[in-house]
Amino acid sequence: MKNRFSLLSLLWTLLIFSGCSSRQVLSSDYNVIPLPVSISLQEEGTPFVLKPSTVVYCPEGDSLLLKNAELLTGYVARQVGFELRITHDDQARNIIRLGSGLQAENAEAYTLVVTPQAVEIEGASAAGTFYGVQTLRKSLPVTDGKVRIALAPVRIEDAPRFSYRGLHLDVARHMFPVEFIKKYIDLLALHNMNMFHWHLTDDQGWRIEIKRYPRLTEVGGWRKATLVSHWEKPDHKYDETPYGGYYTQDEIRDIVRYAADRHVEIVPEIDLPGHMLAALAAYPELGCTGGPYETGTRWGVYDDVLCAGKEEVYEFLEGVFSEIVALFPGRYIHIGGDECPKTRWKSCPDCQAFIRSHGIVSQGKRTREEQLQSYMMSQISDFLGKHGRKVIGWDEILEGGGVKSATIMSWRGTQGGVDAARNGWDAIMVPYQYLYLDYAQSRDEGEPLSIGGYLPLSKVYSYEPLSGELASNPEMGAHVIGVQGNLWTEYFRTAELVEYMAIPRVDAVSEIQWTRPERKNYEKFLGRLNRMRALYDRLGYGYASHGFDEGQSGDNQDM
Ligand code: TNX
């Protein structure tokens, strides 16, 4: 197969460019990640030739398609080395035409049709067009501009399998510059992902400016030291260096805009009522004992959590979420709910009085304190509901009987997602066994220190979100709205480490999210992955080489 391709390139070189110049001709390859629904290639047809005079058309007055056109010309310039011009004249020659008039059930669908004269990308919405743009750019080789690129005639039809295609980043344990957050969003966009779950607060740091509560970042944004040895091993070693910082509201707005241009919605997470030690350090009156508290310096779970028995805690949360709602226009707000020990609540007079006065009682195996957590989460969910938002919570929020209309993020395995779906709630699958990108990806000695676990690329790729009951009962399966990869950063202080953990497992995650299971094939995926390497190099991403090395012998043909 590979030989046939290079023979064809040679033929095209001779036919199209004989006499013109001695420029090299490279061919496109439509086997991209995530793999499209269908690729009908006419291998023998005359190709479309991408060259510096190629123009990108978008209709006048359509700002969304103009954005797509600008992004496309930017991608081409960076990857291929020449700057294409944008035009509103749809009759121009040698043209890439962008439209968003495709009639399709799935609003993110697109078609990409290549003829000798034109490349037509038609989305069912501007988002669909954007995914067509991504497929086109990933089909192009990475070169220095002194070439022509032959795109074989093709018809690609494509649409995502899941509507929620997420990637998460924890900036509480370690934070990263605004420029890196944008680069991370670019990584999502490159993989047709549309949800950036931004974990903004935790025990070890509060990273978002809240005007009404300045101490959250002044005090809660800082910790005095960081655990640098393994958290489960004795003899903890700390670096004894203060660590901190936060994102200003202006920076957040800038990032939200940047993401929106790339059809990425940000899901901000304020994790409560556990994982709140940084907030307690800032405002000790929000805890059961009144403190004093210190922003966390070690990893794991802390007993000190928000007090659920004081009215002022509920007022505080409404104050915080009012600002969150104003900053993030997306549909979802994540309110956490994971790993909240009930130790303090059991002996807190305020919590116990609140339980009595609100008639909160145990139900079956569920304790009164678990019900109290449900009460608190429901209050916040109702508040956000009034602002037109839907909440997402970690699967623990099912423990107190659930929060109505919440979407469950199933991380402790898949049972949370199954239970949610059975009860008619939406679920997002993030089981740690398959999708925790903070786990080690190889057993090599030289692997960076991580929180634990072992999750090689092949295991990520093997994950099938709709199995068991979710597969046999379509009504339940329909409640699984998507899949997400999570990247917690306890041990990843630098952007380089984050990239190393994310890439190439993010590629595998994207095929779980986008590609139909019958199209998935690990060996072929490794072949496709190999081609991503040059693109990652050009775009300045670091990566772990494991998957690429595995793929050296991969067969790259899918059509
Ligand atoms: C569990 S996933 C956590 C995080 C940790 C992570 C480490 C979840 C809801 N909670 O606080 O960072 O494990 O893998």
Tab-separated table of N, CA and C and ligand atoms in Angstrom, residues 173 275 338-339 394 411 436 438-439 451 488 490, ligand 1:
chain	number	residue	atom	x	y	z
A	173	ARG	N	-3.280	21.726	41.914
A	173	ARG	CA	-2.068	21.139	42.506
A	173	ARG	C	-0.832	21.821	41.908
A	275	HIS	N	-12.173	18.703	49.513
A	275	HIS	CA	-11.128	19.331	48.679
A	275	HIS	C	-11.198	20.858	48.741
A	338	ASP	N	-16.530	14.897	45.249
A	338	ASP	CA	-15.760	13.668	45.500
A	338	ASP	C	-15.097	13.703	46.870
A	339	GLU	N	-14.773	12.551	47.348
A	339	GLU	CA	-13.892	12.352	48.491
A	339	GLU	C	-14.138	13.358	49.620
A	394	TRP	N	-18.962	14.526	40.577
A	394	TRP	CA	-18.293	13.211	40.614
A	394	TRP	C	-19.286	12.179	41.134
A	411	TRP	N	-16.046	8.232	37.853
A	411	TRP	CA	-14.574	8.100	37.896
A	411	TRP	C	-14.103	6.878	38.647
A	436	TYR	N	-7.329	7.818	33.367
A	436	TYR	CA	-6.555	8.726	34.227
A	436	TYR	C	-5.154	8.900	33.663
A	438	ASP	N	-2.932	10.742	34.510
A	438	ASP	CA	-1.860	11.022	35.476
A	438	ASP	C	-1.192	9.723	35.935
A	439	TYR	N	-1.710	8.580	35.520
A	439	TYR	CA	-1.093	7.304	35.889
A	439	TYR	C	0.077	7.017	34.944
A	451	ILE	N	1.224	9.673	40.624
A	451	ILE	CA	0.386	9.380	41.787
A	451	ILE	C	0.231	7.869	42.022
A	488	TRP	N	-4.650	14.891	36.453
A	488	TRP	CA	-4.380	15.494	37.764
A	488	TRP	C	-2.894	15.764	37.849
A	490	GLU	N	-0.662	16.415	40.657
A	490	GLU	CA	0.088	16.396	41.923
A	490	GLU	C	1.604	16.388	41.685
B	1	TNX	C1	-8.768	11.186	42.794
B	1	TNX	S1	-10.855	11.807	40.613
B	1	TNX	C2	-9.212	12.479	42.875
B	1	TNX	C3	-8.245	13.588	42.724
B	1	TNX	C4	-6.824	13.103	42.598
B	1	TNX	C5	-6.786	11.892	41.712
B	1	TNX	C6	-5.411	11.371	41.445
B	1	TNX	C7	-11.351	12.581	41.820
B	1	TNX	C8	-12.686	13.015	41.709
B	1	TNX	N1	-10.547	12.805	42.896
B	1	TNX	O1	-8.383	14.507	43.788
B	1	TNX	O2	-6.043	14.124	42.095
B	1	TNX	O3	-7.571	10.855	42.279
B	1	TNX	O4	-5.406	10.419	40.432
